[in-house]
XYZ file of C-alpha atoms in Angstrom:
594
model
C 37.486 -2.497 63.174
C 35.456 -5.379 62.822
C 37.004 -8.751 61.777
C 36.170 -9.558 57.708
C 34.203 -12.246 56.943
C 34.043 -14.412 53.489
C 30.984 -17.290 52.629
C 32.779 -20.154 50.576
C 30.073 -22.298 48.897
C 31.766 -24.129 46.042
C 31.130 -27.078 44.154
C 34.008 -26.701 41.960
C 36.853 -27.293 44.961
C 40.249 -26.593 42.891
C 42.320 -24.053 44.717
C 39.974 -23.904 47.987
C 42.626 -24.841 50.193
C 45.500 -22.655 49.372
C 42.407 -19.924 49.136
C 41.358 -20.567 52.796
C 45.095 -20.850 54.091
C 45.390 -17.207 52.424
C 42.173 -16.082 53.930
C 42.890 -17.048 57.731
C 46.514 -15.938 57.034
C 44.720 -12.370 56.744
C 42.164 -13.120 59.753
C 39.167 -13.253 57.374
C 36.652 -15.507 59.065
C 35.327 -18.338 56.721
C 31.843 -19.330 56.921
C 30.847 -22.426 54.772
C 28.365 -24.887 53.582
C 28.185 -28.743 53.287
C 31.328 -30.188 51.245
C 33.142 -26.930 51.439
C 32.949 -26.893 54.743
C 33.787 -30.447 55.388
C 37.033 -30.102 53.222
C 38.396 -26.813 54.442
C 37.815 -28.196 57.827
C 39.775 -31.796 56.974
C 42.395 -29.031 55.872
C 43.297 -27.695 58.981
C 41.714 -24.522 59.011
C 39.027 -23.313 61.210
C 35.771 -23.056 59.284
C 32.211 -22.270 60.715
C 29.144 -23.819 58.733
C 26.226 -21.218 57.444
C 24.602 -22.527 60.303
C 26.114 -20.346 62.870
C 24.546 -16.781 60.984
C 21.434 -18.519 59.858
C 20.415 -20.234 63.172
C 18.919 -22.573 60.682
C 20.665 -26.044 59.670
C 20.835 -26.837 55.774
C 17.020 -28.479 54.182
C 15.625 -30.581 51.737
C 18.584 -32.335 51.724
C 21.374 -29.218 51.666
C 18.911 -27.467 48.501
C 18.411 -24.884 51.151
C 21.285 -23.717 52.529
C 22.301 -20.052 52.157
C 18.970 -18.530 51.251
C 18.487 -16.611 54.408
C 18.498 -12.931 55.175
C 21.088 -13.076 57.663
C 23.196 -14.153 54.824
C 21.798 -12.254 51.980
C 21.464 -8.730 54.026
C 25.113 -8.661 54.760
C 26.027 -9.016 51.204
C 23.676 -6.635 50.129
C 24.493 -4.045 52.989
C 25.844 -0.646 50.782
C 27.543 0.563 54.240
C 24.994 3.439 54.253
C 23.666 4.419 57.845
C 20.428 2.990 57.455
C 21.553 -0.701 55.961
C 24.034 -0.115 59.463
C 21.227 0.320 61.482
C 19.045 -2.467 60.110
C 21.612 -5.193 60.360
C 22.225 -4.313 63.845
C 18.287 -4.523 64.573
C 18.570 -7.801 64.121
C 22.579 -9.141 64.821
C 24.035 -9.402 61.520
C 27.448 -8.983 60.432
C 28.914 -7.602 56.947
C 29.939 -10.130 54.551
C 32.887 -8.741 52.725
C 33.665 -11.578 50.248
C 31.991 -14.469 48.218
C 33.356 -17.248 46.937
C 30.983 -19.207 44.716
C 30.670 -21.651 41.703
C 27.994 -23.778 40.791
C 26.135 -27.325 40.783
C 27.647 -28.767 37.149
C 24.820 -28.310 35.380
C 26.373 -28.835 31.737
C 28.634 -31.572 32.645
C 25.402 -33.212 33.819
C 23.125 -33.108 30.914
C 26.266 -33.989 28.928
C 26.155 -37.516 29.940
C 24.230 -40.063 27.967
C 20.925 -40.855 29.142
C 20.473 -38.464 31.545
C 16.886 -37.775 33.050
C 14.761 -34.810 33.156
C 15.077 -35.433 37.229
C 18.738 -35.848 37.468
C 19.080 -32.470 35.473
C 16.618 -30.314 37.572
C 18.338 -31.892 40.520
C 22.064 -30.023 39.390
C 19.872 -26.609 39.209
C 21.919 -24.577 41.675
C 19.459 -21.747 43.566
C 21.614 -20.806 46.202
C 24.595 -20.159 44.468
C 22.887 -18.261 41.802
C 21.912 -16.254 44.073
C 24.998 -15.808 46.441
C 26.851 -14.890 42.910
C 24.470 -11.704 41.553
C 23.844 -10.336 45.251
C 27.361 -9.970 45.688
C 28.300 -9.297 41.920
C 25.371 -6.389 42.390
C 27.169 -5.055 45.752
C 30.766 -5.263 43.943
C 31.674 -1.528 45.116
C 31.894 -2.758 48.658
C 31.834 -7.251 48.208
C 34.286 -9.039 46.511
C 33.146 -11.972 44.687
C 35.061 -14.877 43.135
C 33.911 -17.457 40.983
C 36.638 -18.730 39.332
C 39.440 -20.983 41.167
C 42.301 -19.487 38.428
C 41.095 -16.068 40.132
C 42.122 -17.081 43.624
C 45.881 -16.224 43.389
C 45.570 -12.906 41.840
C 43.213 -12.196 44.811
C 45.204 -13.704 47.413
C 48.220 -11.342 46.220
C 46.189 -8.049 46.499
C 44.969 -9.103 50.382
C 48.663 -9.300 50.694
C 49.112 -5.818 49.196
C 46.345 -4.604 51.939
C 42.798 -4.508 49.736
C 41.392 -5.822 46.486
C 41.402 -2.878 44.487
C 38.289 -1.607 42.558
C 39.282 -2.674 39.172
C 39.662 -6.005 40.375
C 36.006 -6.118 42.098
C 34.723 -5.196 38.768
C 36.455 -7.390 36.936
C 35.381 -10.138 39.396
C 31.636 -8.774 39.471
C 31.922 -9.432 35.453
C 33.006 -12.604 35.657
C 29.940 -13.823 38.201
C 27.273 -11.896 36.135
C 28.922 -14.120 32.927
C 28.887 -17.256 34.801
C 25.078 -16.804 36.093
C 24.706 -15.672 32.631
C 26.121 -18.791 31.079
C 24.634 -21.046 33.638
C 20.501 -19.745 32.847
C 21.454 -20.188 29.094
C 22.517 -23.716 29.151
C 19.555 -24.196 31.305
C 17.528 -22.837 29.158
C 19.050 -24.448 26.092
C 18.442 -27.507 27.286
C 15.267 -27.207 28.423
C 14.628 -25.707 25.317
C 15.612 -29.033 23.180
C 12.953 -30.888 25.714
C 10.051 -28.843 26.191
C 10.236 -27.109 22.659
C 12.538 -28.848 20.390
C 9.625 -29.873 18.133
C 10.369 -26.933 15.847
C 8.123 -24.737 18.625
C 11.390 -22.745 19.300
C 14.151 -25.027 18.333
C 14.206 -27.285 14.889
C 17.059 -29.922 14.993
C 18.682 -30.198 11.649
C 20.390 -32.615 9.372
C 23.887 -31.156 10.172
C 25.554 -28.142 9.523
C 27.720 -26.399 6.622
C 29.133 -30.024 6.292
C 27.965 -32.939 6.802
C 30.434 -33.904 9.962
C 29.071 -30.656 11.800
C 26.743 -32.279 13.809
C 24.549 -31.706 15.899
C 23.473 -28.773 14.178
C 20.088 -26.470 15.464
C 18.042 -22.743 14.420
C 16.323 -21.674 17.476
C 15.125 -18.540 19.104
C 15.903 -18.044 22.708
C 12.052 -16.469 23.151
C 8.883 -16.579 21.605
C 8.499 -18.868 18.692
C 10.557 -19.449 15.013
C 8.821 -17.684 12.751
C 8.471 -20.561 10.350
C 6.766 -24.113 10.305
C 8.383 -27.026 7.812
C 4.983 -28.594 6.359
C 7.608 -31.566 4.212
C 10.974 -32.511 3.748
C 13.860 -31.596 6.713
C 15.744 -28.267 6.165
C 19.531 -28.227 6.580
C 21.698 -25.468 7.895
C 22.675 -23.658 4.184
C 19.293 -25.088 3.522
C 18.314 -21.873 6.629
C 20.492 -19.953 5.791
C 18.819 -19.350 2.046
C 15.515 -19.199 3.397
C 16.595 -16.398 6.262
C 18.126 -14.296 3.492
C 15.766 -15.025 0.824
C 12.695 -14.155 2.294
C 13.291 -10.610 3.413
C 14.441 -9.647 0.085
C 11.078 -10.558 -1.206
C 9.031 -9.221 1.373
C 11.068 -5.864 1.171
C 10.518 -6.331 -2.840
C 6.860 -6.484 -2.523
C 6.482 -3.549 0.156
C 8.115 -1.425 -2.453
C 6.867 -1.825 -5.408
C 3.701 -3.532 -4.050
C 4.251 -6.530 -7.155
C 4.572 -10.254 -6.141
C 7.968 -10.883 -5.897
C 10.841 -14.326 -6.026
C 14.047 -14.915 -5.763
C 15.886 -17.925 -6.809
C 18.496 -18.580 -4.048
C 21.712 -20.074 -3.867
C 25.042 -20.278 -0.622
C 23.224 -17.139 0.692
C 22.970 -14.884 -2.576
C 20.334 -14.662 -4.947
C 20.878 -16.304 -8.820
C 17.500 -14.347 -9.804
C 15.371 -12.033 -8.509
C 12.222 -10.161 -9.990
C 8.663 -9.106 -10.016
C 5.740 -9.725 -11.046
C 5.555 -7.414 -14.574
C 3.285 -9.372 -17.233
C 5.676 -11.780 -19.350
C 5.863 -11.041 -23.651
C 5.427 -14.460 -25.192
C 8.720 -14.504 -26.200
C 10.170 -13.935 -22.366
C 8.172 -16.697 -21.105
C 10.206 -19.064 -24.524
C 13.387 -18.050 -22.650
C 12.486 -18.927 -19.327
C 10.437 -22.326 -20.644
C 7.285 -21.590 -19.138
C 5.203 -20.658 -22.347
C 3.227 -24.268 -21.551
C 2.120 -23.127 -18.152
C -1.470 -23.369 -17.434
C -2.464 -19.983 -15.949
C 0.955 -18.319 -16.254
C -0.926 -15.077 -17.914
C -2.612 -14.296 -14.780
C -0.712 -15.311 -12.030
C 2.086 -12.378 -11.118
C 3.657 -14.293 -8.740
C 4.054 -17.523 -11.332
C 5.642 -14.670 -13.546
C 7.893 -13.044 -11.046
C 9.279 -16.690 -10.546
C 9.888 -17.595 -13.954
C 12.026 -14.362 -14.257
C 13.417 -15.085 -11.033
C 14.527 -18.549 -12.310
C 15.182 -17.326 -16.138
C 17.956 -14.936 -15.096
C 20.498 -17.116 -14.749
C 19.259 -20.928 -15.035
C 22.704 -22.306 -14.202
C 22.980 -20.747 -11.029
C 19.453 -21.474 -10.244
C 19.796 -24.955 -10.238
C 19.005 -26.757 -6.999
C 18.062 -23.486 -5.518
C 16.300 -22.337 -2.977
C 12.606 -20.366 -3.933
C 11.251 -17.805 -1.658
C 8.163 -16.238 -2.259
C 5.921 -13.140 -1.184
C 2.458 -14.029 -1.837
C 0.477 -17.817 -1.437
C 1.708 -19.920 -3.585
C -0.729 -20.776 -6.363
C -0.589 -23.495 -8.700
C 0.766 -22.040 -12.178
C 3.384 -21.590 -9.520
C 4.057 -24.425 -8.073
C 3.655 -26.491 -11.964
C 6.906 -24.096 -12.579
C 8.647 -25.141 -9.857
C 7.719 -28.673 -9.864
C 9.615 -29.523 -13.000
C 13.271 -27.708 -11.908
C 15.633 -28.668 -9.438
C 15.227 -26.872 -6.029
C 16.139 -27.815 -3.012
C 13.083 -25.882 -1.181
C 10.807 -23.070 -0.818
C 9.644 -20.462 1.690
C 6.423 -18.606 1.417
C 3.672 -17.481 3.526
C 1.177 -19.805 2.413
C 0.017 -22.979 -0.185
C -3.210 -23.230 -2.091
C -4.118 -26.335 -1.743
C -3.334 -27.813 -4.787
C -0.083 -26.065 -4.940
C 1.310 -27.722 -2.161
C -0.223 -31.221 -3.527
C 2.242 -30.256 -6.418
C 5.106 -29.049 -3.963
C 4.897 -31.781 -1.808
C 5.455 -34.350 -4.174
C 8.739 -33.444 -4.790
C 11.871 -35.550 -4.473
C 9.984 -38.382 -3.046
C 8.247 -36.297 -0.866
C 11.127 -34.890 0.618
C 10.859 -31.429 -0.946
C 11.373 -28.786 1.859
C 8.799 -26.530 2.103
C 8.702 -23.400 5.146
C 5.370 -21.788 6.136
C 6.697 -18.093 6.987
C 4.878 -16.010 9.504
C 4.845 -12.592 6.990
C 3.759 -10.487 10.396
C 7.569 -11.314 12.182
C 10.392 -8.933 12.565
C 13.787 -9.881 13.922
C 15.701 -8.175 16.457
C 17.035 -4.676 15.405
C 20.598 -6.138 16.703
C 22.484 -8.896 15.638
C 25.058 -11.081 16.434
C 26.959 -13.287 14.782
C 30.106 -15.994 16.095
C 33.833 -16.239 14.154
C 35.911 -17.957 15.880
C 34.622 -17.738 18.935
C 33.919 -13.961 18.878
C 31.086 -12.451 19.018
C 30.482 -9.446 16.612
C 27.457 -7.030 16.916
C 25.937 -4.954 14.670
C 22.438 -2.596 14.136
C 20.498 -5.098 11.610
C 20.393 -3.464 8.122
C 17.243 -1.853 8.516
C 17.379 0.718 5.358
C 14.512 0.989 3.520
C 14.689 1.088 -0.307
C 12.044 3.051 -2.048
C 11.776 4.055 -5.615
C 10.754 7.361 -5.073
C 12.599 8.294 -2.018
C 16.168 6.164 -2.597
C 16.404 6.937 -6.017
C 15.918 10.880 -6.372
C 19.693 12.453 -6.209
C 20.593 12.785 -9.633
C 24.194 13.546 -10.200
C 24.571 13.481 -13.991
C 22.947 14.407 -16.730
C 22.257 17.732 -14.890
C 18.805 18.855 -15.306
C 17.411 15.401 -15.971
C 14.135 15.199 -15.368
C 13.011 12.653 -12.621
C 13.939 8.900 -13.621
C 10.618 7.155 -15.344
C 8.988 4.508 -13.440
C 10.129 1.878 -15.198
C 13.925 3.345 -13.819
C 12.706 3.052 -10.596
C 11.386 -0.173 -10.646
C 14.684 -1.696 -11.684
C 17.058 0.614 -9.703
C 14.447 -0.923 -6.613
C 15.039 -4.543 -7.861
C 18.616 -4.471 -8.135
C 19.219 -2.649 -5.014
C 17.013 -4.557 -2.782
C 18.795 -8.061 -4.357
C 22.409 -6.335 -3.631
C 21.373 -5.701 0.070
C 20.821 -9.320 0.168
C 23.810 -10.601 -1.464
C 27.184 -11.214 -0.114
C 29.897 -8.390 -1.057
C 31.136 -7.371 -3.175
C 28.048 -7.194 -5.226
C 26.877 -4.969 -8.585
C 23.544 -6.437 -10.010
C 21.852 -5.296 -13.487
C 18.010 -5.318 -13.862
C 15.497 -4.602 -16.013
C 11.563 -5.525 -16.793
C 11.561 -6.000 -13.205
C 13.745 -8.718 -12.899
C 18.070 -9.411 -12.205
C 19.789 -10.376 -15.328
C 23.012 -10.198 -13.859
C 24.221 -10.507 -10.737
C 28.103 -10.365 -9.452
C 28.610 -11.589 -6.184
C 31.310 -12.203 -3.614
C 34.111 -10.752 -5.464
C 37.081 -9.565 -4.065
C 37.424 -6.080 -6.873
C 34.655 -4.242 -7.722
C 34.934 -4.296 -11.340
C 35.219 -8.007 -11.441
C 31.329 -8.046 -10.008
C 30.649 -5.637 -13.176
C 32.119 -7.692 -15.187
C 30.752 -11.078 -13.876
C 27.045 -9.613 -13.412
C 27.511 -7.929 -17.382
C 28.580 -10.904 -18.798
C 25.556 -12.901 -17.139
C 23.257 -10.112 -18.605
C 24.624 -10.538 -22.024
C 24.548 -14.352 -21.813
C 20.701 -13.459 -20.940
C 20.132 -11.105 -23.325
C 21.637 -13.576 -26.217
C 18.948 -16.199 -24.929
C 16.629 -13.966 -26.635
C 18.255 -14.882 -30.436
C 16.402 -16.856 -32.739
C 18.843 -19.149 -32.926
C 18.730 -19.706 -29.168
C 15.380 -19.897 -29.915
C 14.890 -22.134 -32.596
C 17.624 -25.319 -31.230
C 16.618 -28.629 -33.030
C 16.831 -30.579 -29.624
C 17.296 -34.322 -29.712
C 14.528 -36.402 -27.972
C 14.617 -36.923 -24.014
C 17.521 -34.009 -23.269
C 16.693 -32.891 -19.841
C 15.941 -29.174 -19.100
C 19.437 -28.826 -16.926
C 21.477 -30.485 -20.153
C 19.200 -27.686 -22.431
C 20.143 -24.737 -19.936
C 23.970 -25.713 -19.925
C 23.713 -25.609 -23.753
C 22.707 -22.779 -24.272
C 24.418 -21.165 -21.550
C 27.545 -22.516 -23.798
C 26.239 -20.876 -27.057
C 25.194 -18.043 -25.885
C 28.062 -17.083 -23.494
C 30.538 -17.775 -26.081
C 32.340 -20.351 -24.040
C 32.382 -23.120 -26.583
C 34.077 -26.532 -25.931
C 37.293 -26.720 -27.543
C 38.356 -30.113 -26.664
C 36.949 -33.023 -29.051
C 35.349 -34.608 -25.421
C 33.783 -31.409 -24.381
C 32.393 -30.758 -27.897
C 30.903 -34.299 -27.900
C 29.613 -33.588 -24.523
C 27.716 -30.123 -25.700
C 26.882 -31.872 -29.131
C 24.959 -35.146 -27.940
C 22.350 -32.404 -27.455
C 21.331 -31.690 -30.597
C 19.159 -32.948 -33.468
C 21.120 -29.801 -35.459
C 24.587 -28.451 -33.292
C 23.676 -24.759 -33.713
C 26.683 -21.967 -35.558
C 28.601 -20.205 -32.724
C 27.841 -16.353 -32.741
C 30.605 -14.389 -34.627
C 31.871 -11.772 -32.682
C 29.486 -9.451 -35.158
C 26.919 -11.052 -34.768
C 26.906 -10.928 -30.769
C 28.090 -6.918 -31.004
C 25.031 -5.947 -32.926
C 22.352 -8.442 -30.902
C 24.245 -6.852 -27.373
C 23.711 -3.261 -28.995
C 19.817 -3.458 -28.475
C 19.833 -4.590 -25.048
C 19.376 -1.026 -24.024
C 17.616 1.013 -20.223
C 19.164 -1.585 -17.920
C 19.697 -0.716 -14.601
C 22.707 -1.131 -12.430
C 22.927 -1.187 -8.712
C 26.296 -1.582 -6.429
C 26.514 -2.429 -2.734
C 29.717 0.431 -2.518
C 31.071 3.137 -5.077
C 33.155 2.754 -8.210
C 36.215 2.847 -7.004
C 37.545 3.538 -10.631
C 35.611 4.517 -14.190
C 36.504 0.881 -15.672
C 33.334 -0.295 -13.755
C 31.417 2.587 -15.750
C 32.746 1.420 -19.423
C 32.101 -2.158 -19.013
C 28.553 -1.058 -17.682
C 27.942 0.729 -20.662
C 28.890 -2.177 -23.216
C 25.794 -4.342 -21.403
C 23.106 -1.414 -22.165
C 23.352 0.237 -19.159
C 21.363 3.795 -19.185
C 20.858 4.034 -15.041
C 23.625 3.441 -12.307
C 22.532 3.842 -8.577
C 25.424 3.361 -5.766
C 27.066 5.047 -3.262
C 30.479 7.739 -3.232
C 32.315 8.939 -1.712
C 35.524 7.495 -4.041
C 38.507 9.607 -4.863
C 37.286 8.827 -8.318
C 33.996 10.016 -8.148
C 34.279 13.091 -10.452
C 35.684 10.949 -13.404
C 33.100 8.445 -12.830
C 30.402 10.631 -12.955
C 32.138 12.406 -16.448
C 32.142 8.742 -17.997
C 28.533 8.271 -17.225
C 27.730 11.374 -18.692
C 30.011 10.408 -21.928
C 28.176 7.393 -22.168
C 24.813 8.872 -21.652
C 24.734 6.826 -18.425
C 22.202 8.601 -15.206
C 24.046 8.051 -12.413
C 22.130 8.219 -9.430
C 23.543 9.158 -5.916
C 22.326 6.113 -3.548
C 23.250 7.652 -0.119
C 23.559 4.309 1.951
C 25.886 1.442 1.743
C 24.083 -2.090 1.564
C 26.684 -4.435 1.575
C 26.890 -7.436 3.153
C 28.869 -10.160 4.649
């Protein structure tokens, strides 16, 4: 039987020694290149240089060295009789191991200043290619490319053969590192060639403000956004990301303009573009917008916003249609942090872009792009994997499995707009999550809560709050002079959530506000304006685990419930919503997210 044969071409030279004492001891002969050569040789052991297969002696300064078919065939070589009879043609041998690492690449463009040159220079080729020739050929070549794997290896020669577990386990490892290697590459290359928000965007920082350097990127083709002002920030992403599918999905739909009002990756509001009564557009302080009446999209917005102002504030906006400028006079007067949208009217983005100094972040979405249908996501250094949530919510189609009332006839339109709504913000809203709707728009929205009835109850106590807005004597506050809009929203968030100050510094606080402090609601008064809040719509990401969730539903005007089961308590839910005169509707998939 023919003598074995390894190729050692390392730059990375921990362990080499001990590996070549343990490969003569088992009379593999060691063929080498350059450095590795020089050292195994200044070891003591006998070595011969690539040289003596290739008949060719290293190039270009040692970047050609082991790109040669003499080297290449017998790695490749399956064993078969015709790969036998073709390295015999032409005198060359089987190579039956590789041991390989590469130039330092990363280490390299990790040191300050480096050039473009000195970086293209610690490109390895051949050892790229020495690694997936013999990764490919692991059922007959055993290749190693890291030095901690060297003992293991050492102690199965001893045993008489590397066994096949190990050789794929090796083969991984090589395919990883070649893997790693073209990404960092790449990465880097990325941040020179492309880093001008082509397919990278540097940002301020990350979550915090010490996580720096902080990037969004896409490893091809381009991001599917521009930034015409301001510079987004990480959270700053990750609202726009979430935000603008739920708007887009919104709009394909129900085929109505759509917003959301964004904020830490869930939505405060969401809605669509149904025309505004006078007195909705007093709630959400837009009755002195120029062109409200006929823009939907100004109108979807000021719902969006008007759900739940204190939530809203500082928020992100995402839109579905061009921004026009009734829109953009809305927004141009609240707090946000930014906005995404497929396009600006001229003047709009005159308005927009005069924001915070001219600072205000504003995205250019490309409405034609559609992400991967996998994704992947990092905690803690794992990578998890999932199908994207791809469901499609449609009013007709979602929204048809009546449970209770049986017999009902099929939900009106007006059911199926608002079941849509609230779904289609739940899918988009960290779990837990319930949401009420109705008009078109979230009044209610209870997110990231650890018990399912605490999201009713949060999201029903936000639609009450909202439905109280729409007293007179919300209405009718004698404000003093010069209070801001944020100082008017907290107010009557206060009055009209029942929350009132207690403490004389908190009731000073609330009262500067007023020309005229306005009487608390009795708890009468509040039960019989709440009792003609009535055809809201309720959505949740997962089933009722328990008929509590029903009952405090029902107290909020609830007439429509759309979720999942599949919950031991399913039977008693469904009897309470049929108690309450509640339609529960059977929504077949699960939309939460995390």
């Amino acid at each position: 039987m023919a003598p074995k044969s390894a190729i050692v071409s390392v730059y990375n030279k921990q362990g080499l020694l001990d590996l070549a004492k343990g490969l003569v001891k088992h009379e593999v002969r060691i063929l080498a290149s350059g450095g590795t050569a020089k050292l195994i040789r200044e070891g003591g052991f006998e070595v011969l240089d690539i040289s003596a297969i290739t008949k060719s002696p290293e190039l270009l300064g040692g970047r050609v060295k082991t790109l040669h078919p003499a080297v290449h065939a017998g790695i490749l070589s399956t064993g078969s009789e015709s790969d036998e009879k073709d390295l015999a043609d032409q005198s060359i041998e089987k190579v039956d191991y590789v041991v390989c690492n590469l130039y330092p690449f990363k280490e390299t463009i990790d040191k300050p200043g480096v050039t473009i040159p000195e970086a293209v220079e610690n490109i390895d080729i051949g050892g790229v290619t020495l690694l997936r020739a013999a990764a490919k050929n692991h059922s007959r070549v055993c290749i190693l490319s890291d030095p901690t794997d060297y003992a293991g290896f050492l102690d199965e020669l001893e045993k008489g053969e590397v066994t096949e577990q190990s050789r794929q386990h090796y083969a991984l490892k090589a395919f990883e590192h070649t893997a790693d290697y073209d990404a960092a590459i790449a990465d880097w290359f990325r941040k020179k060639y492309a880093g001008d928000g082509l397919q990278q965007l540097s940002l301020r920082y990350g979550a915090n403000p010490h996580q720096k350097p902080a990037s969004a990127f896409v490893r091809s083709g381009q991001l599917p956004f521009k930034v015409l002002c301001g510079a987004p920030g990480y959270i700053n992403l990750l609202d726009c990301l979430n935000a603008w599918p739920l708007v887009k999905e919104l709009k394909q739909a129900l085929d109505l303009p759509a917003a959301t009002s964004f904020k830490h990756v869930s939505p405060a509001g969401a809605a669509v573009g149904v025309q505004m009564t006078e007195k909705e557009r007093e709630v959400c302080m837009v009755n002195d917008i120029a062109g409200i009446a006929s823009s939907g999209l100004a109108q979807a917005y000021a719902r969006a916003r008007g759900a739940d102002r204190m939530s809203s504030f500082g928020d992100i906006i995402a839109l579905s249609d061009e921004v026009d400028a009734p829109t953009a006079r809305i927004i141009s007067r609240e707090v946000s942090d930014g906005i995404i949208a497929p396009g600006y009217s001229q003047e709009a983005f005159e308005i927009l872009s005069k924001k915070k100094g001219g600072k205000y972040l504003i995205l250019e979405v490309d409405e034609t792009y559609e992400p991967l249908p996998v994704e992947t996501r990092n905690v803690y250094g794992i990578s998890l994997q999932q199908q994207r949530n791809d469901v499609k919510i449609t009013p007709k189609e979602t929204f048809n499995a009546i449970v209770v009332p049986k017999g009902t006839s099929p939900l009106p339109e007006s059911a199926l707009r608002d079941l849509t709504v609230a779904t289609i913000a739940i899918k988009y809203t960290q779990s837990n999550s319930v949401c009420y709707a109705i008009n078109g728009q979230v009044i209610g929205l209870g997110a990231g809560q650890q018990s399912r009835i605490h999201c009713t109850r949060l999201a029903g106590d936000k639609a009450d709050s909202w439905w109280m807005r729409f007293h007179d004597r919300a209405l009718n506050i004698k404000w003093k002079i010069g209070v801001k809009r944020a100082d008017k929203s907290n107010a009557i968030d206060l009055l009209c959530s029942g929350l009132l100050p207690k403490s004389d510094i908190e009731k000073k606080d609330y009262e500067k506000n007023f020309e005229q402090v306005p009487q608390p609601f009795s708890i009468e008064e509040r039960k019989e304006w709440l009792g003609n809040l009535r055809e809201v719509a309720l959505a949740s990401d997962a089933f009722f685990p328990f008929i509590d969730n029903v009952l405090r539903a029902g107290r909020s005007g609830v007439k429509f419930i759309a979720c999942p089961t599949g919950s031991q308590a399913d039977e008693a839910v469904f009897d309470a919503c049929e108690q309450l005169g509640i339609t529960f509707v059977e929504q077949s998939t699960r939309v939460s997210r995390l």
